[in-house]
PDB file of C-alpha atoms in Angstrom:
ATOM      1  CA  MET A  48      13.098  30.389  16.971  1.00 83.00           C
ATOM      2  CA  LYS A  49      13.476  30.711  20.753  1.00 89.00           C
ATOM      3  CA  ASN A  50      10.341  30.249  22.813  1.00 92.00           C
ATOM      4  CA  ARG A  51       9.062  29.860  26.382  1.00 93.00           C
ATOM      5  CA  LEU A  52       6.966  26.752  25.759  1.00 95.00           C
ATOM      6  CA  LYS A  53       8.887  24.544  28.162  1.00 94.00           C
ATOM      7  CA  VAL A  54       8.553  27.080  30.994  1.00 94.00           C
ATOM      8  CA  LEU A  55       4.873  27.734  30.300  1.00 95.00           C
ATOM      9  CA  ARG A  56       4.215  24.004  30.188  1.00 95.00           C
ATOM     10  CA  ALA A  57       6.115  23.422  33.446  1.00 94.00           C
ATOM     11  CA  GLU A  58       4.156  26.222  35.170  1.00 94.00           C
ATOM     12  CA  ARG A  59       0.968  24.314  34.403  1.00 94.00           C
ATOM     13  CA  ASP A  60       2.545  20.995  35.340  1.00 95.00           C
ATOM     14  CA  TRP A  61       1.770  19.524  31.926  1.00 95.00           C
ATOM     15  CA  SER A  62       3.876  16.833  30.288  1.00 94.00           C
ATOM     16  CA  GLN A  63       4.763  17.068  26.602  1.00 93.00           C
ATOM     17  CA  ALA A  64       2.087  14.442  25.972  1.00 90.00           C
ATOM     18  CA  ASP A  65      -0.514  16.574  27.849  1.00 92.00           C
ATOM     19  CA  LEU A  66       0.268  19.633  25.735  1.00 95.00           C
ATOM     20  CA  ALA A  67       0.292  17.514  22.558  1.00 92.00           C
ATOM     21  CA  GLU A  68      -3.170  16.191  23.375  1.00 90.00           C
ATOM     22  CA  ARG A  69      -4.529  19.692  24.043  1.00 92.00           C
ATOM     23  CA  LEU A  70      -3.175  20.903  20.673  1.00 92.00           C
ATOM     24  CA  GLU A  71      -4.153  17.712  18.823  1.00 88.00           C
ATOM     25  CA  VAL A  72      -0.602  17.143  17.598  1.00 90.00           C
ATOM     26  CA  SER A  73       1.986  14.438  18.333  1.00 88.00           C
ATOM     27  CA  ARG A  74       4.463  14.577  21.211  1.00 88.00           C
ATOM     28  CA  GLN A  75       7.289  14.750  18.662  1.00 89.00           C
ATOM     29  CA  THR A  76       5.850  18.063  17.485  1.00 93.00           C
ATOM     30  CA  ILE A  77       5.952  19.531  21.005  1.00 94.00           C
ATOM     31  CA  ASN A  78       9.530  18.364  21.414  1.00 93.00           C
ATOM     32  CA  ALA A  79      10.594  19.899  18.093  1.00 94.00           C
ATOM     33  CA  LEU A  80       8.874  23.187  19.022  1.00 95.00           C
ATOM     34  CA  GLU A  81      10.393  23.363  22.517  1.00 94.00           C
ATOM     35  CA  THR A  82      13.925  22.731  21.288  1.00 93.00           C
ATOM     36  CA  GLY A  83      13.435  25.561  18.782  1.00 91.00           C
ATOM     37  CA  LYS A  84      14.231  23.252  15.870  1.00 92.00           C
ATOM     38  CA  TYR A  85      10.804  23.635  14.298  1.00 94.00           C
ATOM     39  CA  ASP A  86       8.802  26.868  13.937  1.00 93.00           C
ATOM     40  CA  PRO A  87       5.026  26.408  14.023  1.00 95.00           C
ATOM     41  CA  SER A  88       2.663  27.636  11.316  1.00 95.00           C
ATOM     42  CA  LEU A  89       0.605  30.742  12.151  1.00 94.00           C
ATOM     43  CA  PRO A  90      -2.544  28.684  12.911  1.00 94.00           C
ATOM     44  CA  LEU A  91      -0.624  26.473  15.379  1.00 95.00           C
ATOM     45  CA  ALA A  92       1.066  29.529  16.946  1.00 95.00           C
ATOM     46  CA  PHE A  93      -2.360  31.147  17.474  1.00 96.00           C
ATOM     47  CA  LYS A  94      -3.688  27.895  18.934  1.00 95.00           C
ATOM     48  CA  LEU A  95      -0.775  27.873  21.408  1.00 95.00           C
ATOM     49  CA  ALA A  96      -1.390  31.520  22.291  1.00 96.00           C
ATOM     50  CA  ARG A  97      -5.083  30.855  22.955  1.00 96.00           C
ATOM     51  CA  LEU A  98      -4.267  27.790  25.063  1.00 96.00           C
ATOM     52  CA  PHE A  99      -1.804  29.701  27.273  1.00 95.00           C
ATOM     53  CA  GLY A 100      -3.896  32.902  27.195  1.00 95.00           C
ATOM     54  CA  LEU A 101      -0.873  34.945  26.056  1.00 95.00           C
ATOM     55  CA  PRO A 102       0.023  37.030  22.977  1.00 94.00           C
ATOM     56  CA  ILE A 103       2.170  35.144  20.441  1.00 93.00           C
ATOM     57  CA  GLU A 104       5.118  37.542  20.870  1.00 92.00           C
ATOM     58  CA  THR A 105       5.409  36.700  24.564  1.00 92.00           C
ATOM     59  CA  ILE A 106       5.681  32.994  23.747  1.00 94.00           C
ATOM     60  CA  PHE A 107       8.024  33.230  20.734  1.00 93.00           C
ATOM     61  CA  GLN A 108      11.023  35.574  20.543  1.00 88.00           C
ATOM     62  CA  ASP A 109      11.926  36.921  17.125  1.00 81.00           C
ATOM     63  CA  GLU A 110      15.726  37.119  16.956  1.00 73.00           C
ATOM     64  CA  ALA A 111      15.803  39.218  13.798  1.00 62.00           C
TER      65      ALA A 111
ATOM     66  CA  MET B  56      16.078  14.514  23.999  1.00 43.00           C
ATOM     67  CA  SER B  57      12.648  15.038  25.506  1.00 44.00           C
ATOM     68  CA  ASP B  58      12.237  15.214  29.244  1.00 45.00           C
ATOM     69  CA  ASP B  59       9.303  12.937  29.835  1.00 46.00           C
ATOM     70  CA  VAL B  60      10.034   9.870  27.764  1.00 47.00           C
ATOM     71  CA  ALA B  61      12.769   7.454  28.728  1.00 51.00           C
ATOM     72  CA  PRO B  62      14.656   5.978  25.763  1.00 54.00           C
ATOM     73  CA  ALA B  63      14.091   2.299  25.087  1.00 59.00           C
ATOM     74  CA  GLY B  64      17.078   0.112  25.972  1.00 75.00           C
ATOM     75  CA  ALA B  65      19.538  -0.704  23.196  1.00 79.00           C
ATOM     76  CA  LEU B  66      19.019  -4.394  23.932  1.00 83.00           C
ATOM     77  CA  LYS B  67      15.273  -4.108  23.347  1.00 83.00           C
ATOM     78  CA  LYS B  68      15.840  -2.257  20.064  1.00 81.00           C
ATOM     79  CA  LEU B  69      18.322  -4.891  18.915  1.00 86.00           C
ATOM     80  CA  GLY B  70      15.991  -7.697  19.997  1.00 87.00           C
ATOM     81  CA  LEU B  71      13.068  -6.286  18.047  1.00 86.00           C
ATOM     82  CA  PHE B  72      15.223  -5.780  14.949  1.00 86.00           C
ATOM     83  CA  ALA B  73      16.652  -9.312  15.210  1.00 90.00           C
ATOM     84  CA  ALA B  74      13.128 -10.753  15.566  1.00 89.00           C
ATOM     85  CA  PHE B  75      12.038  -8.799  12.472  1.00 88.00           C
ATOM     86  CA  ILE B  76      14.996 -10.042  10.380  1.00 91.00           C
ATOM     87  CA  LEU B  77      14.353 -13.597  11.579  1.00 92.00           C
ATOM     88  CA  ALA B  78      10.636 -13.399  10.714  1.00 89.00           C
ATOM     89  CA  VAL B  79      11.417 -12.057   7.224  1.00 88.00           C
ATOM     90  CA  ALA B  80      14.109 -14.713   6.637  1.00 90.00           C
ATOM     91  CA  LEU B  81      11.656 -17.421   7.727  1.00 90.00           C
ATOM     92  CA  SER B  82       8.949 -16.010   5.431  1.00 88.00           C
ATOM     93  CA  VAL B  83      11.346 -15.919   2.482  1.00 87.00           C
ATOM     94  CA  TRP B  84      12.374 -19.522   3.183  1.00 89.00           C
ATOM     95  CA  ILE B  85       8.706 -20.604   3.365  1.00 88.00           C
ATOM     96  CA  GLY B  86       7.998 -18.705   0.128  1.00 85.00           C
ATOM     97  CA  LYS B  87      10.830 -20.555  -1.624  1.00 85.00           C
ATOM     98  CA  GLN B  88       9.093 -23.900  -1.036  1.00 85.00           C
ATOM     99  CA  GLY B  89       7.020 -23.013  -4.113  1.00 80.00           C
ATOM    100  CA  GLY B  90       3.358 -23.498  -4.972  1.00 81.00           C
ATOM    101  CA  ALA B  91       0.863 -22.112  -2.469  1.00 85.00           C
ATOM    102  CA  TRP B  92       3.723 -21.579   0.013  1.00 87.00           C
ATOM    103  CA  ALA B  93       4.736 -18.531  -2.026  1.00 87.00           C
ATOM    104  CA  TYR B  94       1.512 -16.822  -0.827  1.00 88.00           C
ATOM    105  CA  VAL B  95       2.221 -17.800   2.799  1.00 87.00           C
ATOM    106  CA  GLY B  96       5.795 -16.502   2.592  1.00 88.00           C
ATOM    107  CA  GLY B  97       4.787 -13.209   0.949  1.00 87.00           C
ATOM    108  CA  LEU B  98       1.939 -12.522   3.355  1.00 89.00           C
ATOM    109  CA  GLY B  99       4.239 -13.494   6.243  1.00 89.00           C
ATOM    110  CA  THR B 100       6.728 -10.811   5.149  1.00 89.00           C
ATOM    111  CA  VAL B 101       3.924  -8.207   5.070  1.00 88.00           C
ATOM    112  CA  ALA B 102       2.708  -9.287   8.539  1.00 90.00           C
ATOM    113  CA  ALA B 103       6.267  -9.161   9.945  1.00 89.00           C
ATOM    114  CA  SER B 104       6.804  -5.636   8.548  1.00 88.00           C
ATOM    115  CA  LEU B 105       3.519  -4.339   9.976  1.00 88.00           C
ATOM    116  CA  ALA B 106       4.226  -5.926  13.375  1.00 87.00           C
ATOM    117  CA  PHE B 107       7.695  -4.328  13.336  1.00 86.00           C
ATOM    118  CA  ALA B 108       6.204  -0.900  12.546  1.00 82.00           C
ATOM    119  CA  LEU B 109       3.606  -1.179  15.343  1.00 82.00           C
ATOM    120  CA  LEU B 110       5.985  -2.596  17.971  1.00 83.00           C
ATOM    121  CA  SER B 111       8.810  -0.153  17.229  1.00 80.00           C
ATOM    122  CA  ASN B 112       6.351   2.724  17.599  1.00 75.00           C
ATOM    123  CA  LYS B 113       5.182   1.349  20.947  1.00 74.00           C
ATOM    124  CA  LEU B 114       8.747   0.734  22.179  1.00 74.00           C
ATOM    125  CA  PHE B 115      10.444   3.932  21.069  1.00 73.00           C
ATOM    126  CA  ARG B 116       7.735   6.559  21.067  1.00 67.00           C
ATOM    127  CA  ARG B 117       5.467   5.279  23.837  1.00 64.00           C
ATOM    128  CA  GLU B 118       2.616   7.131  22.318  1.00 69.00           C
ATOM    129  CA  LYS B 119      -0.660   5.909  20.893  1.00 75.00           C
ATOM    130  CA  ILE B 120      -0.587   5.746  17.085  1.00 78.00           C
ATOM    131  CA  ARG B 121      -2.750   8.606  15.863  1.00 80.00           C
ATOM    132  CA  GLY B 122      -5.739   8.103  13.530  1.00 85.00           C
ATOM    133  CA  PRO B 123      -4.143   9.062  10.175  1.00 88.00           C
ATOM    134  CA  MET B 124      -1.095   6.849  10.820  1.00 88.00           C
ATOM    135  CA  ARG B 125      -3.326   3.950  11.867  1.00 89.00           C
ATOM    136  CA  ARG B 126      -5.325   4.288   8.652  1.00 93.00           C
ATOM    137  CA  TYR B 127      -2.081   4.551   6.651  1.00 92.00           C
ATOM    138  CA  LEU B 128      -0.685   1.327   8.135  1.00 91.00           C
ATOM    139  CA  LEU B 129      -3.992  -0.481   7.527  1.00 92.00           C
ATOM    140  CA  ARG B 130      -4.248   0.683   3.899  1.00 94.00           C
ATOM    141  CA  PHE B 131      -0.579  -0.022   3.251  1.00 93.00           C
ATOM    142  CA  GLY B 132      -0.958  -3.518   4.722  1.00 92.00           C
ATOM    143  CA  VAL B 133      -3.984  -4.215   2.500  1.00 94.00           C
ATOM    144  CA  SER B 134      -2.110  -2.901  -0.589  1.00 95.00           C
ATOM    145  CA  MET B 135       0.917  -5.066   0.152  1.00 93.00           C
ATOM    146  CA  CYS B 136      -1.250  -8.165   0.727  1.00 92.00           C
ATOM    147  CA  ALA B 137      -2.967  -7.476  -2.616  1.00 94.00           C
ATOM    148  CA  TYR B 138       0.488  -7.062  -4.198  1.00 93.00           C
ATOM    149  CA  VAL B 139       1.721 -10.416  -2.871  1.00 92.00           C
ATOM    150  CA  ILE B 140      -1.414 -12.266  -4.017  1.00 93.00           C
ATOM    151  CA  LEU B 141      -1.438 -10.622  -7.478  1.00 94.00           C
ATOM    152  CA  LEU B 142       2.329 -11.047  -7.973  1.00 93.00           C
ATOM    153  CA  VAL B 143       2.438 -14.730  -7.008  1.00 91.00           C
ATOM    154  CA  THR B 144      -0.654 -15.453  -9.122  1.00 92.00           C
ATOM    155  CA  ALA B 145       0.686 -13.506 -12.138  1.00 93.00           C
ATOM    156  CA  VAL B 146       4.108 -15.193 -11.992  1.00 91.00           C
ATOM    157  CA  SER B 147       2.538 -18.631 -11.703  1.00 90.00           C
ATOM    158  CA  LEU B 148       0.141 -17.947 -14.629  1.00 91.00           C
ATOM    159  CA  GLY B 149       3.070 -16.550 -16.629  1.00 90.00           C
ATOM    160  CA  ARG B 150       5.072 -19.744 -16.046  1.00 88.00           C
ATOM    161  CA  GLN B 151       2.148 -21.735 -17.417  1.00 88.00           C
ATOM    162  CA  GLY B 152       2.426 -19.693 -20.613  1.00 86.00           C
ATOM    163  CA  LEU B 153      -0.866 -17.870 -19.979  1.00 83.00           C
ATOM    164  CA  ALA B 154       0.698 -14.404 -20.249  1.00 84.00           C
ATOM    165  CA  ASP B 155       0.983 -14.720 -24.041  1.00 87.00           C
ATOM    166  CA  GLY B 156      -1.478 -12.903 -26.263  1.00 84.00           C
ATOM    167  CA  PRO B 157      -3.516  -9.747 -25.584  1.00 85.00           C
ATOM    168  CA  TRP B 158      -5.025 -11.058 -22.305  1.00 85.00           C
ATOM    169  CA  GLY B 159      -1.488 -11.424 -21.066  1.00 91.00           C
ATOM    170  CA  TYR B 160      -1.403  -7.668 -20.550  1.00 93.00           C
ATOM    171  CA  LEU B 161      -3.887  -8.071 -17.694  1.00 93.00           C
ATOM    172  CA  ILE B 162      -1.621 -10.629 -16.026  1.00 93.00           C
ATOM    173  CA  ALA B 163       1.456  -8.461 -16.646  1.00 93.00           C
ATOM    174  CA  LEU B 164      -0.237  -5.372 -15.163  1.00 95.00           C
ATOM    175  CA  ALA B 165      -1.833  -7.093 -12.152  1.00 94.00           C
ATOM    176  CA  PRO B 166       1.106  -6.803  -9.685  1.00 94.00           C
ATOM    177  CA  SER B 167       1.322  -3.032 -10.358  1.00 96.00           C
ATOM    178  CA  VAL B 168      -2.157  -2.563  -8.848  1.00 96.00           C
ATOM    179  CA  GLY B 169      -0.862  -3.427  -5.364  1.00 94.00           C
ATOM    180  CA  VAL B 170       2.185  -1.160  -5.682  1.00 96.00           C
ATOM    181  CA  LEU B 171       0.139   1.772  -7.048  1.00 97.00           C
ATOM    182  CA  GLY B 172      -2.211   1.249  -4.097  1.00 96.00           C
ATOM    183  CA  GLY B 173       0.777   1.516  -1.765  1.00 95.00           C
ATOM    184  CA  ILE B 174       1.898   4.769  -3.437  1.00 96.00           C
ATOM    185  CA  ALA B 175      -1.646   6.174  -3.176  1.00 96.00           C
ATOM    186  CA  THR B 176      -1.781   5.416   0.575  1.00 96.00           C
ATOM    187  CA  VAL B 177       1.134   7.816   1.107  1.00 96.00           C
ATOM    188  CA  GLY B 178      -0.888  10.509  -0.682  1.00 96.00           C
ATOM    189  CA  PHE B 179      -3.981   9.776   1.424  1.00 96.00           C
ATOM    190  CA  TYR B 180      -1.880   9.944   4.596  1.00 95.00           C
ATOM    191  CA  LEU B 181      -0.422  13.327   3.613  1.00 95.00           C
ATOM    192  CA  ALA B 182      -3.926  14.657   2.925  1.00 94.00           C
ATOM    193  CA  GLU B 183      -5.365  13.326   6.200  1.00 93.00           C
ATOM    194  CA  GLU B 184      -2.487  14.041   8.630  1.00 92.00           C
ATOM    195  CA  THR B 185      -3.474  17.005  10.815  1.00 89.00           C
ATOM    196  CA  ASP B 186      -0.090  17.270  12.550  1.00 92.00           C
ATOM    197  CA  GLU B 187       1.864  19.845  10.505  1.00 94.00           C
ATOM    198  CA  PHE B 188       5.249  18.739  11.864  1.00 94.00           C
ATOM    199  CA  ALA B 189       4.616  15.105  10.862  1.00 92.00           C
ATOM    200  CA  ARG B 190       3.555  16.331   7.426  1.00 94.00           C
ATOM    201  CA  THR B 191       6.635  18.542   7.032  1.00 95.00           C
ATOM    202  CA  THR B 192       9.113  15.830   8.014  1.00 94.00           C
ATOM    203  CA  LEU B 193       7.387  13.329   5.703  1.00 95.00           C
ATOM    204  CA  ILE B 194       7.584  15.777   2.777  1.00 96.00           C
ATOM    205  CA  HIS B 195      11.314  16.327   3.488  1.00 96.00           C
ATOM    206  CA  SER B 196      11.854  12.551   3.532  1.00 96.00           C
ATOM    207  CA  LEU B 197       9.932  12.133   0.262  1.00 97.00           C
ATOM    208  CA  LEU B 198      12.113  14.796  -1.392  1.00 97.00           C
ATOM    209  CA  TRP B 199      15.344  13.165  -0.179  1.00 97.00           C
ATOM    210  CA  ALA B 200      14.115   9.742  -1.319  1.00 97.00           C
ATOM    211  CA  THR B 201      13.139  11.174  -4.718  1.00 97.00           C
ATOM    212  CA  ALA B 202      16.586  12.744  -5.129  1.00 98.00           C
ATOM    213  CA  GLY B 203      18.298   9.510  -4.072  1.00 97.00           C
ATOM    214  CA  THR B 204      16.208   7.318  -6.384  1.00 97.00           C
ATOM    215  CA  LEU B 205      16.663   9.610  -9.396  1.00 98.00           C
ATOM    216  CA  SER B 206      20.422   9.661  -8.752  1.00 98.00           C
ATOM    217  CA  VAL B 207      20.625   5.865  -8.553  1.00 97.00           C
ATOM    218  CA  ALA B 208      18.432   5.532 -11.684  1.00 97.00           C
ATOM    219  CA  THR B 209      20.629   7.986 -13.629  1.00 98.00           C
ATOM    220  CA  ILE B 210      23.933   6.403 -12.590  1.00 98.00           C
ATOM    221  CA  TRP B 211      22.694   2.843 -13.213  1.00 97.00           C
ATOM    222  CA  GLY B 212      21.068   3.835 -16.498  1.00 97.00           C
ATOM    223  CA  PHE B 213      24.294   5.233 -17.947  1.00 98.00           C
ATOM    224  CA  LEU B 214      26.305   2.247 -16.697  1.00 98.00           C
ATOM    225  CA  GLU B 215      23.771   0.077 -18.516  1.00 97.00           C
ATOM    226  CA  THR B 216      23.993   2.193 -21.697  1.00 97.00           C
ATOM    227  CA  PHE B 217      27.753   1.608 -21.830  1.00 97.00           C
ATOM    228  CA  ASP B 218      27.389  -2.124 -21.001  1.00 97.00           C
ATOM    229  CA  LYS B 219      28.999  -1.697 -17.601  1.00 97.00           C
ATOM    230  CA  ALA B 220      26.022  -2.981 -15.607  1.00 96.00           C
ATOM    231  CA  PRO B 221      23.342  -5.646 -16.134  1.00 97.00           C
ATOM    232  CA  HIS B 222      19.770  -4.638 -16.996  1.00 96.00           C
ATOM    233  CA  VAL B 223      17.492  -4.023 -14.014  1.00 95.00           C
ATOM    234  CA  PRO B 224      13.696  -3.746 -14.473  1.00 95.00           C
ATOM    235  CA  THR B 225      12.340  -0.318 -13.529  1.00 95.00           C
ATOM    236  CA  TRP B 226       9.948  -1.716 -10.884  1.00 94.00           C
ATOM    237  CA  ALA B 227      13.099  -2.241  -8.807  1.00 94.00           C
ATOM    238  CA  LEU B 228      13.120   1.539  -8.271  1.00 96.00           C
ATOM    239  CA  VAL B 229      10.219   1.208  -5.816  1.00 94.00           C
ATOM    240  CA  PRO B 230      12.199  -0.797  -3.235  1.00 93.00           C
ATOM    241  CA  VAL B 231      15.166   1.544  -3.881  1.00 96.00           C
ATOM    242  CA  PHE B 232      12.858   4.476  -3.068  1.00 96.00           C
ATOM    243  CA  ALA B 233      11.661   2.662   0.076  1.00 94.00           C
ATOM    244  CA  VAL B 234      15.242   2.192   1.292  1.00 95.00           C
ATOM    245  CA  PHE B 235      16.040   5.900   0.740  1.00 97.00           C
ATOM    246  CA  MET B 236      12.757   6.791   2.460  1.00 95.00           C
ATOM    247  CA  GLY B 237      13.675   4.730   5.534  1.00 91.00           C
ATOM    248  CA  LEU B 238      17.141   6.275   5.636  1.00 95.00           C
ATOM    249  CA  ALA B 239      15.810   9.829   5.228  1.00 96.00           C
ATOM    250  CA  GLN B 240      13.138   9.372   7.899  1.00 92.00           C
ATOM    251  CA  THR B 241      15.698   8.022  10.370  1.00 90.00           C
ATOM    252  CA  LEU B 242      18.125  10.916   9.751  1.00 93.00           C
ATOM    253  CA  ILE B 243      15.384  13.578   9.864  1.00 93.00           C
ATOM    254  CA  ALA B 244      13.940  12.131  13.110  1.00 89.00           C
ATOM    255  CA  ARG B 245      17.458  12.330  14.577  1.00 88.00           C
ATOM    256  CA  ARG B 246      17.750  15.997  13.587  1.00 88.00           C
ATOM    257  CA  TYR B 247      14.599  16.957  15.514  1.00 85.00           C
ATOM    258  CA  ARG B 248      15.261  14.772  18.552  1.00 79.00           C
TER     259      ARG B 248
END
């Protein structure tokens, strides 16, 4: 699934490791999310939305 | 490829791998000297494998090993040390003819304790890992390794039935599973790079 994680992270000047630490996941997870190869579970998607202060649908784009 | 982690040099990777192979070869050689050296060789192999796991993580991921993985490596190391000690002791007692009779079952079952401990540590890790992506990729690897091991067991079993292959004890399936696991984890990590 396409997403704006990389842009949102860059806007805050966070590295992948910074974002990983804030979400309590590994850096590999952030990388897999950003490249769109792995879709997060609903709880992780909500956690991301809360962290960026944005609705989920503005972070992830449903291509269906 | 991620944007904020530089890949480790191919030379470093090769160096680490060569050092690991060398350490294992040395341990095996020490173990072959017999007697108490078998313990030293076995425990040396476990130590070399753990050092390889820790160093490769440091070199290639440049990230601190998270709590659940640290506990997994510790438990797995303890299980493998127990396995080496129980196996060497059981084999040596067996050679002295002490595995005969009903008490022999205890000696025959002893090495399994270490291996079952190792299998249980994977279960504990899965239960404790909070990173859903790490959990998902591990489950995928376990499924691939299961499929691979069952395939090898089926093919070998039928070859054996028709006298086309020598008998292999079923405990050999554990290292076969480990090889498939390593292969699957490498390929899956590559897919998500």
